[in-house]
Structure formats: C-alpha cells, structure tokens
Short mmCIF file of C-alpha atoms and ligand atoms in Angstrom, two decimals:
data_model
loop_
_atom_site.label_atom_id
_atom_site.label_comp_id
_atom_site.label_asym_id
_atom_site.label_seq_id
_atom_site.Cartn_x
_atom_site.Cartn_y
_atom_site.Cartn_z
CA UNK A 1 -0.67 -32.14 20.21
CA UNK A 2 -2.47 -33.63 17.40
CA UNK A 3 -5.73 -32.24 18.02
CA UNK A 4 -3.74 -28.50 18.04
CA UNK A 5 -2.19 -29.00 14.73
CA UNK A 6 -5.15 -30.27 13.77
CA UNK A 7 -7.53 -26.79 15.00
CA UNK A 8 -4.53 -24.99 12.56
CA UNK A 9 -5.01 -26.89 9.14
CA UNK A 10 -7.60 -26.92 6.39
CA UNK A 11 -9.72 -29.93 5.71
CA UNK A 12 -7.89 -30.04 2.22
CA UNK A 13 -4.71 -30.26 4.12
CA UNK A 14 -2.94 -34.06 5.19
CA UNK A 15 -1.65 -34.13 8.94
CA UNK A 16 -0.18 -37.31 9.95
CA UNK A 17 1.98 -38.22 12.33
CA UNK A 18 5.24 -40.43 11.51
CA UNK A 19 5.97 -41.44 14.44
CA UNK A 20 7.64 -40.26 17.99
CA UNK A 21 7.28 -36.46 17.96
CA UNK A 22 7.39 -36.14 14.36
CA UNK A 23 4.37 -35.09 12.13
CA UNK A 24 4.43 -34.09 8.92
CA UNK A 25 1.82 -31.53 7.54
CA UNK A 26 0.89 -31.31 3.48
CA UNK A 27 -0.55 -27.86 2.49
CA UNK A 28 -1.64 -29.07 -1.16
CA UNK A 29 -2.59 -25.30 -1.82
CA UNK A 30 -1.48 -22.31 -1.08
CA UNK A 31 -1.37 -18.36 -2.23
CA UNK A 32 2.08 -17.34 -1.19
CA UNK A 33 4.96 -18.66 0.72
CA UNK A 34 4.32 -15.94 2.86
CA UNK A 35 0.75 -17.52 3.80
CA UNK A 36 2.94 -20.41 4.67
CA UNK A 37 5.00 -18.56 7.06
CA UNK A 38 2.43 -16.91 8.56
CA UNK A 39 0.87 -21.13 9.04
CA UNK A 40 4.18 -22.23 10.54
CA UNK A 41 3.84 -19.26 13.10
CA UNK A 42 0.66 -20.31 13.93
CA UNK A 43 1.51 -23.79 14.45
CA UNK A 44 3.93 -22.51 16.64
CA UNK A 45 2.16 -20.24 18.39
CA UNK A 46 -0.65 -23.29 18.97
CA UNK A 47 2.19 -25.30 20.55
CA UNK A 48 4.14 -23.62 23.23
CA UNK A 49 0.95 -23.38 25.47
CA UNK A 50 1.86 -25.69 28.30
CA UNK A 51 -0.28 -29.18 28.56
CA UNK A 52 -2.03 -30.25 31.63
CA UNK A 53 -1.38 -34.00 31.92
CA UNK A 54 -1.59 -35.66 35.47
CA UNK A 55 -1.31 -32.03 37.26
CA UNK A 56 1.82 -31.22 35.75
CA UNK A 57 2.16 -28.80 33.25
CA UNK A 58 4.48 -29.67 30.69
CA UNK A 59 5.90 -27.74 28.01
CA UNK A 60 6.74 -28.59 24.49
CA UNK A 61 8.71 -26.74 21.94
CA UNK A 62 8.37 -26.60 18.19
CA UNK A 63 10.78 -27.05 15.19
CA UNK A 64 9.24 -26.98 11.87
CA UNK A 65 10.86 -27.70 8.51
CA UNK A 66 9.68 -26.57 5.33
CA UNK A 67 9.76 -27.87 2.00
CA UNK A 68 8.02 -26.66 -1.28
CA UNK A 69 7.57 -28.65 -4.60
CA UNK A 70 8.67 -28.26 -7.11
CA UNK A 71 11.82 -25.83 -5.98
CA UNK A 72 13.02 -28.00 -2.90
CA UNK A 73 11.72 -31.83 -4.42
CA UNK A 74 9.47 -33.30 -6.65
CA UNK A 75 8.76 -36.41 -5.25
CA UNK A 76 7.65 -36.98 -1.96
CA UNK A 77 11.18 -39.10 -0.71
CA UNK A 78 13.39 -35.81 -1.58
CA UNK A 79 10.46 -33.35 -0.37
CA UNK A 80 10.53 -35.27 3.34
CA UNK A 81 14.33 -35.63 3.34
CA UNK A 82 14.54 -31.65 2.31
CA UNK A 83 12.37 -31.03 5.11
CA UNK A 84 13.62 -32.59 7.60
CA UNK A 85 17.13 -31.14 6.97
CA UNK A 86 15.13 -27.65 7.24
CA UNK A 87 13.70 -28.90 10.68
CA UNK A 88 17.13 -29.41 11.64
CA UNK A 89 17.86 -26.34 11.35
CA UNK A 90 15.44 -24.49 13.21
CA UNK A 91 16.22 -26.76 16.21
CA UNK A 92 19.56 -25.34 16.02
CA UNK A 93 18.30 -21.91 15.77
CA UNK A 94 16.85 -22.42 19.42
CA UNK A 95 13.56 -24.04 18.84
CA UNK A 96 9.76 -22.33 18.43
CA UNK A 97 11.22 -21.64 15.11
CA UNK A 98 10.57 -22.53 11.34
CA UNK A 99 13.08 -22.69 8.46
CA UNK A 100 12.38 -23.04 4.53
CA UNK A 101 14.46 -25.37 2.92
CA UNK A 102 16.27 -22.81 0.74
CA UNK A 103 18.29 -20.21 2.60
CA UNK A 104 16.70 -17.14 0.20
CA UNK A 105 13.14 -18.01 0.97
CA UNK A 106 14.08 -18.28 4.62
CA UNK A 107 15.59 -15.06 4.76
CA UNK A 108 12.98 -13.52 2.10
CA UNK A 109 10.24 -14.95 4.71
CA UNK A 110 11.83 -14.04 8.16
CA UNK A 111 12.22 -10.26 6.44
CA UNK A 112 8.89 -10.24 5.84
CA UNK A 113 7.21 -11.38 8.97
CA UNK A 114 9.27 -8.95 10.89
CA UNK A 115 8.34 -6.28 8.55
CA UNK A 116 5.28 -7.24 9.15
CA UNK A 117 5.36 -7.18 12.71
CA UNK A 118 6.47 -3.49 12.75
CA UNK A 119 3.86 -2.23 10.63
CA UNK A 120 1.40 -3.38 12.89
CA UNK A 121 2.72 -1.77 15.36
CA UNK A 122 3.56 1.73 13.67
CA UNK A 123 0.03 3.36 14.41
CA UNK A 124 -0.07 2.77 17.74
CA UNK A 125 3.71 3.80 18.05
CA UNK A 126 2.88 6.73 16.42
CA UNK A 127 5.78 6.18 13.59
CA UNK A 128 3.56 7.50 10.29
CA UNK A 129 3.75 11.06 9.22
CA UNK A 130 2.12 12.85 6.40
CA UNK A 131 4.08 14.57 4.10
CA UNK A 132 2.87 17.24 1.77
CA UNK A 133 3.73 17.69 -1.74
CA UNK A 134 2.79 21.05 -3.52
CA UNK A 135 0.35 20.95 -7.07
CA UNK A 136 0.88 24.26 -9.11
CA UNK A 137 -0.98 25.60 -12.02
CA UNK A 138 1.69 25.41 -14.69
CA UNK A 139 0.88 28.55 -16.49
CA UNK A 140 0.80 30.93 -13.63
CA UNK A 141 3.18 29.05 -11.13
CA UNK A 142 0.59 29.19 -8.25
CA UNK A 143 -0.33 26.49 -6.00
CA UNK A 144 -3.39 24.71 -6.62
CA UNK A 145 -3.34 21.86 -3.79
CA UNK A 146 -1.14 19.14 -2.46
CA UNK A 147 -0.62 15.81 -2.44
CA UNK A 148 -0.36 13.77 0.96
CA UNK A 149 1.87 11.35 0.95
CA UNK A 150 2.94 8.79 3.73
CA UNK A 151 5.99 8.41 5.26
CA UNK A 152 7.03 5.58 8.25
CA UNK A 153 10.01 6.43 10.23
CA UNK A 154 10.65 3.37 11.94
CA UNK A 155 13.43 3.75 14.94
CA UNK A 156 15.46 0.29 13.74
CA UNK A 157 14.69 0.58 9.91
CA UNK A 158 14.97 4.46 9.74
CA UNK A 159 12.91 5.81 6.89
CA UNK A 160 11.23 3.31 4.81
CA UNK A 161 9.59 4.12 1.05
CA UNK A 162 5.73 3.85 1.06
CA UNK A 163 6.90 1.62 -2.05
CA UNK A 164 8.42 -0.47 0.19
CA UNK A 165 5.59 -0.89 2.94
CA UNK A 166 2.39 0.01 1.18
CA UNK A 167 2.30 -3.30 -0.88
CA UNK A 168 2.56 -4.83 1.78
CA UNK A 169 0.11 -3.40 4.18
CA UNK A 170 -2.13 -3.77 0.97
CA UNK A 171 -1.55 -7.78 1.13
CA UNK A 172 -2.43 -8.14 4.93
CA UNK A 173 -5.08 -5.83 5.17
CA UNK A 174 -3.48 -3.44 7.44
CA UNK A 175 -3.57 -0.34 4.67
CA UNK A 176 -7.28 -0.39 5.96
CA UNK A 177 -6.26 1.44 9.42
CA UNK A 178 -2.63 2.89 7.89
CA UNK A 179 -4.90 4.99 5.13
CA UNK A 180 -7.76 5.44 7.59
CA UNK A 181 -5.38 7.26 9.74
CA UNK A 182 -3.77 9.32 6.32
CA UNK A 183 -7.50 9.95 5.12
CA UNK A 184 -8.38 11.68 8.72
CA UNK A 185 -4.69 13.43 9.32
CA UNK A 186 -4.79 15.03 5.51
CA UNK A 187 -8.16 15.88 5.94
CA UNK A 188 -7.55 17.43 9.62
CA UNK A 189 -4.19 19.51 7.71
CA UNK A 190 -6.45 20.53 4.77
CA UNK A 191 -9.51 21.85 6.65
CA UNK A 192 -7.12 24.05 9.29
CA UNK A 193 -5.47 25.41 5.82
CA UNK A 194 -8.99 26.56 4.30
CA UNK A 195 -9.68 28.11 7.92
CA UNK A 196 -6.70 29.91 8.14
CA UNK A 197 -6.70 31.23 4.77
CA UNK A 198 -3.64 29.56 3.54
CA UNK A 199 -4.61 27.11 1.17
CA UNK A 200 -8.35 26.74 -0.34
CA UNK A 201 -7.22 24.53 -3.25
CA UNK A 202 -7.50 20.41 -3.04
CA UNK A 203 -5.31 18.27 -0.83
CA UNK A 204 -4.92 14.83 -3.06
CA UNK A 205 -5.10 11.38 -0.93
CA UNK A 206 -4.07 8.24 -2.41
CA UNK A 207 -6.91 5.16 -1.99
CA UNK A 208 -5.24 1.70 -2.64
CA UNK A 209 -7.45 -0.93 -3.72
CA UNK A 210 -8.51 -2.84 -0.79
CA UNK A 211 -9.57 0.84 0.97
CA UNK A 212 -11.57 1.35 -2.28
CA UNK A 213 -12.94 -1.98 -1.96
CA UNK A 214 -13.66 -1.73 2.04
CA UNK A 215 -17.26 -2.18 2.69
CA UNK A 216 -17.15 0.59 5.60
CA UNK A 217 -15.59 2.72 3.16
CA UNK A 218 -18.75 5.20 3.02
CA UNK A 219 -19.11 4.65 7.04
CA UNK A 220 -15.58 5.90 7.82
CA UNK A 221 -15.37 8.64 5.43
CA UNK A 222 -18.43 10.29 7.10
CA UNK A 223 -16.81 9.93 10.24
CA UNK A 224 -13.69 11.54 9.06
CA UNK A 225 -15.74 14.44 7.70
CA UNK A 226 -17.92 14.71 11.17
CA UNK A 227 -14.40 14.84 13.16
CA UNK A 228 -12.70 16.61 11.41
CA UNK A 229 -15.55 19.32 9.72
CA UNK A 230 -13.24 19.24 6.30
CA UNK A 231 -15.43 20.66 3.16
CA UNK A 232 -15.26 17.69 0.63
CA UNK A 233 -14.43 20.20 -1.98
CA UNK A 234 -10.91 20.71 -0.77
CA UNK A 235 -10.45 16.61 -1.16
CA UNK A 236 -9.27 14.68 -3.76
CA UNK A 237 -9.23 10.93 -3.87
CA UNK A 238 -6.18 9.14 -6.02
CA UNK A 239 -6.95 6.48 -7.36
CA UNK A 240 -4.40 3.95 -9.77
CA UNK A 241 -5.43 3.56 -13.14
CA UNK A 242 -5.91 -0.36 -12.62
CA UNK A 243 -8.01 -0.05 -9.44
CA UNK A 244 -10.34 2.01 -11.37
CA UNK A 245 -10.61 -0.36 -14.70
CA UNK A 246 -10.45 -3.47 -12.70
CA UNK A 247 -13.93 -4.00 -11.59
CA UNK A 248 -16.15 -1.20 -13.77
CA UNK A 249 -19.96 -1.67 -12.30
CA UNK A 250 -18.83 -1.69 -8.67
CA UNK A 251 -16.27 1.56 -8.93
CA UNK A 252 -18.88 3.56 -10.77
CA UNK A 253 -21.53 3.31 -8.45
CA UNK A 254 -19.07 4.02 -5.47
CA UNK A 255 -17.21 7.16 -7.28
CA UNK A 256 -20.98 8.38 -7.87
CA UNK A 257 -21.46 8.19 -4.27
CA UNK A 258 -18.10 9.76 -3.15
CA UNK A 259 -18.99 12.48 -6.25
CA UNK A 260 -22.21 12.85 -4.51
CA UNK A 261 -20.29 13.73 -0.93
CA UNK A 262 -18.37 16.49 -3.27
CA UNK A 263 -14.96 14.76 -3.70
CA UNK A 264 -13.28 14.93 -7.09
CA UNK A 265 -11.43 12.21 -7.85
CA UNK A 266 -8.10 11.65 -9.94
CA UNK A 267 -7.18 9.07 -11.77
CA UNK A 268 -3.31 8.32 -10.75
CA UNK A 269 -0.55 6.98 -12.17
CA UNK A 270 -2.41 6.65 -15.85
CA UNK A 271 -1.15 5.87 -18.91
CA UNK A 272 0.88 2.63 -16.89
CA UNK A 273 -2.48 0.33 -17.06
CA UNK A 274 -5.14 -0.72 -19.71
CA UNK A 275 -8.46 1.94 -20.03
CA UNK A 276 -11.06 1.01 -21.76
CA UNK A 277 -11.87 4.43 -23.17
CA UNK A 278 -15.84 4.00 -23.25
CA UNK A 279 -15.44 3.25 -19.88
CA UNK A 280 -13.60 6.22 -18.86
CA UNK A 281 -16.06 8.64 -20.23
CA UNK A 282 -18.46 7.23 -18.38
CA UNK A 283 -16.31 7.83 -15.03
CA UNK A 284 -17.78 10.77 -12.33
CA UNK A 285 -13.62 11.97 -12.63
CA UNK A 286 -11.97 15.16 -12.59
CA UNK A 287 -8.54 14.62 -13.07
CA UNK A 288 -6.19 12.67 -15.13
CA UNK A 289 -2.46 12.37 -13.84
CA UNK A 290 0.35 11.61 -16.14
CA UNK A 291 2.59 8.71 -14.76
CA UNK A 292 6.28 10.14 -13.65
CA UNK A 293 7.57 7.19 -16.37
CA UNK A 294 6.22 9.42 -19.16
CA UNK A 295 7.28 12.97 -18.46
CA UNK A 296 10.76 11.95 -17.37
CA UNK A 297 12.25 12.06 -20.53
CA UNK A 298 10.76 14.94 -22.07
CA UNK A 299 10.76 16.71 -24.13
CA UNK A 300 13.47 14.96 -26.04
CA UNK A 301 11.74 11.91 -26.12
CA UNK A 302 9.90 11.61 -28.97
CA UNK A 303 7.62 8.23 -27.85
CA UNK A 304 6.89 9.72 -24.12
CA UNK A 305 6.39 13.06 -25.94
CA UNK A 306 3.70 11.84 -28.20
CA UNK A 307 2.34 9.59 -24.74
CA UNK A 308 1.93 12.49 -23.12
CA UNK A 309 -0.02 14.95 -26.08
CA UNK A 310 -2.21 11.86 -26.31
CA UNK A 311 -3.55 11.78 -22.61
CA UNK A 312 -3.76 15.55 -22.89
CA UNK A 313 -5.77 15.53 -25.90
CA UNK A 314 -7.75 12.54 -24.32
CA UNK A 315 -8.63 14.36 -21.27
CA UNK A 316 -9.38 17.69 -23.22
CA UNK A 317 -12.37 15.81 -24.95
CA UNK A 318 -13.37 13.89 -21.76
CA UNK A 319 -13.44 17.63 -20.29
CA UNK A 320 -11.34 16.26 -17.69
CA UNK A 321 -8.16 18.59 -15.70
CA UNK A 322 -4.37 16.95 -16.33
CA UNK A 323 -1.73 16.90 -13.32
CA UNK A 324 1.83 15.56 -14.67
CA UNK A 325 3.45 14.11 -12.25
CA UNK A 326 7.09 14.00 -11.46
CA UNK A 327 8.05 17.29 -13.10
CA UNK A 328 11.80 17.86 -12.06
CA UNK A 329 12.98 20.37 -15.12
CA UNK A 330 12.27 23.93 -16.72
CA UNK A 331 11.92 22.20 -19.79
CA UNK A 332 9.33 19.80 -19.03
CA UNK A 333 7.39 22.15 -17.29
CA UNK A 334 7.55 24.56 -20.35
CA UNK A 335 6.28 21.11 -22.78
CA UNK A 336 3.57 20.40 -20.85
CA UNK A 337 2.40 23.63 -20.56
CA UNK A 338 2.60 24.36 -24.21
CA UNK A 339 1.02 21.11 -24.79
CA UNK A 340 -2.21 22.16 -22.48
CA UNK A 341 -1.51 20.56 -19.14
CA UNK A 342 -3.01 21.99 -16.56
CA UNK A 343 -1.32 21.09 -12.99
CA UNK A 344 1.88 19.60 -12.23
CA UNK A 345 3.55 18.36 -9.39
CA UNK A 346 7.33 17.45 -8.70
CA UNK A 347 10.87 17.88 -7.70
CA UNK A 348 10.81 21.62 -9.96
CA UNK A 349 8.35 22.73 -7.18
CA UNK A 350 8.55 21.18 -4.11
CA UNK A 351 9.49 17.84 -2.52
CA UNK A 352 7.41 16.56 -0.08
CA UNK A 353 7.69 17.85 3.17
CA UNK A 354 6.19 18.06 6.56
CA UNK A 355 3.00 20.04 7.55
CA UNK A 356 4.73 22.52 8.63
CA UNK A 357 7.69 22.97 5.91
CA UNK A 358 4.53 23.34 3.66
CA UNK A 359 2.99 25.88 5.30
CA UNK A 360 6.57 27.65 5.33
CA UNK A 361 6.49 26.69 1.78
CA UNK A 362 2.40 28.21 1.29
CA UNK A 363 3.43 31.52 2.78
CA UNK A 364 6.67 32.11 0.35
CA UNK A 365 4.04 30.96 -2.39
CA UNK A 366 1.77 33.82 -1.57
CA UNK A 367 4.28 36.73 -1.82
P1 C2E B 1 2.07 8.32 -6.30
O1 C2E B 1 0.72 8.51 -5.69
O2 C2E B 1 2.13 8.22 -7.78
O3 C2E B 1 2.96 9.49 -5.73
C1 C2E B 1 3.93 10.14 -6.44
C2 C2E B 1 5.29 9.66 -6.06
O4 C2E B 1 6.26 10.33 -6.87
C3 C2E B 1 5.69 10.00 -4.63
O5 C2E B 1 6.49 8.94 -4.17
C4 C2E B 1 6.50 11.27 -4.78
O6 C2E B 1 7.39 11.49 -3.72
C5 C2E B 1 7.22 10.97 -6.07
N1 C2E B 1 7.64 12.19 -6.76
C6 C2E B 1 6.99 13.36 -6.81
N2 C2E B 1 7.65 14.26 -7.56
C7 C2E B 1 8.74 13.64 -8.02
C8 C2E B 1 9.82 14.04 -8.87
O7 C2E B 1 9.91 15.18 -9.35
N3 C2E B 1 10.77 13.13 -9.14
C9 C2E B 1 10.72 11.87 -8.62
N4 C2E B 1 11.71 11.04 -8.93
N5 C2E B 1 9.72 11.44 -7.82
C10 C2E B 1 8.75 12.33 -7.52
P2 C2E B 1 6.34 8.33 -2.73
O8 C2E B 1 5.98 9.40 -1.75
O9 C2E B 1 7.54 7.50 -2.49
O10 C2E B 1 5.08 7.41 -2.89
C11 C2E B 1 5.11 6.32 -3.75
C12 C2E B 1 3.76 5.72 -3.93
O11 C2E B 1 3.27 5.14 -2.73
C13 C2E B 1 2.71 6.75 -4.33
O12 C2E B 1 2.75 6.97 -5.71
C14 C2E B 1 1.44 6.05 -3.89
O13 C2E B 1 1.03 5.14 -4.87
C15 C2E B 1 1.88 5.29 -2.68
N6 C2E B 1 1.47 6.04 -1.48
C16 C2E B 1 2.10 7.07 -0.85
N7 C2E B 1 1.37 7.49 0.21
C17 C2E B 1 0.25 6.72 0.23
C18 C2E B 1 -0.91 6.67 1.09
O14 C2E B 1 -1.08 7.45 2.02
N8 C2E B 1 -1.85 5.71 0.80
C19 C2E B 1 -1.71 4.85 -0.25
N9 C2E B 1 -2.66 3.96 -0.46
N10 C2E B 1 -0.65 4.87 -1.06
C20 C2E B 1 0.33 5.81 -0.84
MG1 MG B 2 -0.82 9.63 -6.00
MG1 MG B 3 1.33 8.60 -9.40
#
C-alpha cells in the first residue's frame, strides 16, 4: 500500500504512515483544491486494485480525510484532528470516498468532479450543439455573418451556459477537443451556406486561450479546412481581449499565420481588459467587438456612451470594422449606428438558434 501512495505523490510531498492502516499525506503545494480532489481520486483509484499476497487476493478500501491550512487548522495538532474527523466521514459515506473538512468545499469539490465527469463524456455522447447567432450591418439591416456559439444539453443537468462549462473545460484541457469539434461543425454549417447560396458573409468562432495556445493548433485547422473544403474567408476567429494582450510576440506571429490561411480575426469582448494601444496597431485584426457591459445602457448612459464613441473612433483610425455586441433595443441600434458602428449582433436581431432555425431565419432575411 505504501509503495501505491507512494507512485501518486510528488517528491516535494511527505507520506508517512502513523501507524495501523493510517497514513497521512502532506501536499505542501498546490494550485487549486480542485487539483487536490482530483489527487484524492487518484489515491483512490490506486487503492481498490486487489493485492496478491499468499494467492489470495485481498481487497482494501479507501477513506481519505482532508484538511487545508490555514481554513481548517494552522498548526499541525488541529490540521490532523480536522482531518481525521473528515476521514470519518467518508467512511460513513460508504468508503472509496474523500471528504474536505468543511462541508462547502466538499460539496463545491464533489460538484465539480462530477461536472467534470460529464463533460468528458459529452462528445462522445453527442450532447454539444452549435447554435447560430445572426451579425447584421446596422445601417442597412442585412445579415453579414453569424456567430457560433456552443450549447451542452446534458440529459440530468438539462441545458447548461457555456459560462458555466467553458471555464471549466478551459482548466482541464478538455476545451481542446470541445472547440475542435465547434471549429469543424461551424466550419462544416458555414461552407454548406456559401454552397447553397444562403449565406456568403463570415461565421464568427470563439478560440479560448489554451486552443490559441495549442501547439497543433495550425495542424488541426488544416485538417478542418481539408474535411470540410470551407473557404477561410467565410471564418472568423474570436478572440478575448486578454488572450490577445497577454503574451504579444507569440500571438502576433500565430494571427500572421492564421491571416496568412485568410481568416480575419476579431477581437472579442474588448473594452473589459487592458490594450496596449501600440500593440494593437500592430495586430493582423479585422474586427473590434464592443463588450455587451458597454452598450447595455445606452444611450442614456453617459460613461458607456462615451466608452463606446471611444472604441469606435479607436478602430476608425486602426482601419479596423466594429461589431457591438449584445444589442437588444431600437435605440441602441440607432446610437451606434449614428456613432459609426458597423455590425451588431443581439437580442434586437436574433437569438441564437439552431442550424436550422437560422437558415429559417436566412431565408426571411433575404425577402
Ligand atoms: P461571447 O463570445 O462574448 O458571446 C456573446 C454572448 O452574449 C453569448 O452568450 C450570447 O448568447 C450573448 N448575447 C448575444 N446577444 C445578446 C443580447 O442581446 N443580450 C444578452 N443579454 N446576451 C446576448 P453565450 O452563448 O452564453 O456564450 C457566453 C460565452 O461563452 C461567449 O461569450 C464565449 O466567450 C463563450 N463561448 C460560447 N461558445 C463558445 C465556444 O464554442 N468556444 C469557446 N471557446 N467559447 C465559447
Ligand atoms: Mg464571441
Ligand atoms: Mg463577447
């Protein structure tokens, strides 16, 4: 048993044993108390393979307690004694279970892992969907493109908010496949649009960080554009204001290179981070879009109001186009568009719907 909990720790970490069946691990560091879950579930995992001894096979189960300093102790005594009582009461749960100390984490943690657990298995379930949400030019009304947006309609949790999930997925890596599979699906939707003559504008995809920072990034965009035969001129690539400005040398050279493919690329969400203006000039971008937090209260807000004329006249002299986001009145429609925004996208014009909805929506567009 030793030598198992021992193949699970870090050298850094102190595994000793107490005495009996008891050991008592010390993680000294650690990111997250969900990295400490995810520990305890190996350690569990590690145990509940039987042992050989003698012929026999004999089976062991796990309880594991969990205290953290400085919230549950701060001196070793108190820290033992807290996790002990924890122990306790994952025995009672029914064993091959872990418990934090305090009843919030545990819950906070046990949410998670399941959460977790279902993500991983929503691709292969086949549980995402891509929903559609229409672009328009503001000063004629037409559409311009769409947005795709992800949806995950889980069969226990019903529909769950990519706010909810996409953090997440972000944190364990699994956005990687999840916006693989959005990348190829929108691209699949917007080259059978161009074909069939009902949409040659751009269909917007949203890159989180960690896709952006993917090393096979290049590799499986070129397989999404073999598969799927998409023109790279009807794609748009989102991308958050503080995944662009957080590491300037690298995202240059890679928005060159996606440039180079013939993707635009928008800048999402801006006006919510920190842009070093020099910087942005510098940027192979088309498109600038105005954070929902800004154009919500216009026009009669006269702070957002002058927030918003700012970017404008910001992306004017960078030559670059303006999409406001979250556009749910006449009124802030008719703003924008006096002030010189180009494209806007919200509530006013069209939720965002299914494939199909939008091609229902396309087709009442057109008359
Ligand atoms: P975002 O890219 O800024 O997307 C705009 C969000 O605003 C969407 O939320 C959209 O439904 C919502 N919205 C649009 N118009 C209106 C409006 O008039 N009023 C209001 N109140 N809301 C409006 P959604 O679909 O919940 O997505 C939230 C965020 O999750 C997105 O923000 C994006 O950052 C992320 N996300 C969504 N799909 C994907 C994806 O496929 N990949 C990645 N990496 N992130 C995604
Ligand atoms: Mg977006
Ligand atoms: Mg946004």
């Amino acid at each position: 048993m030793a030598e198992r909990l021992k193949s699970c720790v870090r050298k850094s970490d102190t595994l000793a044993r107490l005495g009996g069946d008891e050991f008592v691990l010390v993680q000294a560091d650690f990111a997250s108390t969900a990295e400490v879950a995810h520990l305890a579930e190996k350690i569990i995992r590690e145990l509940v393979a039987p042992l050989t001894l003698e012929g026999h096979d004999i089976h062991v189960t796990t309880s594991l307690g969990i205290a953290l300093f400085p919230e549950d102790g701060l001196d070793a005594k108190s820290l033992m004694k807290n996790a002990d009582t924890a122990m306790y009461q994952a025995k009672a749960a029914g064993r091959n279970a872990f418990r934090f100390f305090d009843a919030s984490m545990n819950t906070r943690a046990v949410e998670r892992l399941d959460l977790e657990a279902s993500l991983r298995r929503a691709i292969e379930r086949d549980e995402f969907e891509v929903y559609f949400q229409p672009k328009v030019v503001l000063a004629t009304g037409k559409v311009s493109g769409a947005e795709a947006l992800i949806r995950w309609k889980n069969p226990e949790r019903g529909l769950v908010s990519p706010l909810d999930f996409i953090p997440l997925a972000e944190e364990t890596g699994l956005i990687v496949p999840i916006g693989e599979w959005v990348l190829s699906e929108a691209c699949r939707h917007a080259a059978r649009w161009r074909q069939n003559g009902q949409l040659n504008g751009r269909i917007a995809i949203n890159l989180s960080a960690r896709q952006f920072q993917d090393l096979h990034l290049m590799e499986r965009i070129e397989g999404i554009l073999a598969t799927t035969k998409v023109d790279p001129a009807n794609i748009e690539l989102e991308l958050t204001e503080s995944v662009v400005m957080s590491n300037p040398a690298e995202t240059i050279d890679i928005l060159k290179e996606l440039r180079a493919k013939g993707f635009s690329v928008a800048v999402d969400d801006f006006g919510t981070g920190y842009s070093s203006l020099s910087y942005l000039k510098r940027l192979p971008i088309s498109a600038l879009k105005i954070d929902r937090s800004f154009v919500m209260d216009l026009p009669g807000d006269a702070d957002d109001a002058a927030i918003a004329r700012t970017i404008l006249n910001l992306a004017r002299s960078l030559g670059l186009e303006t999409v406001a986001e979250g556009v749910e009145t006449v009124e802030q429609a008719n703003y924008l568009s006096e002030q010189g925004c180009n494209l806007a996208q919200g509530y006013l014009f069209g939720r965002p719907m299914t494939a199909r909805d939008f091609e229902s929506w396309l087709a009442k567009d057109a008359l």
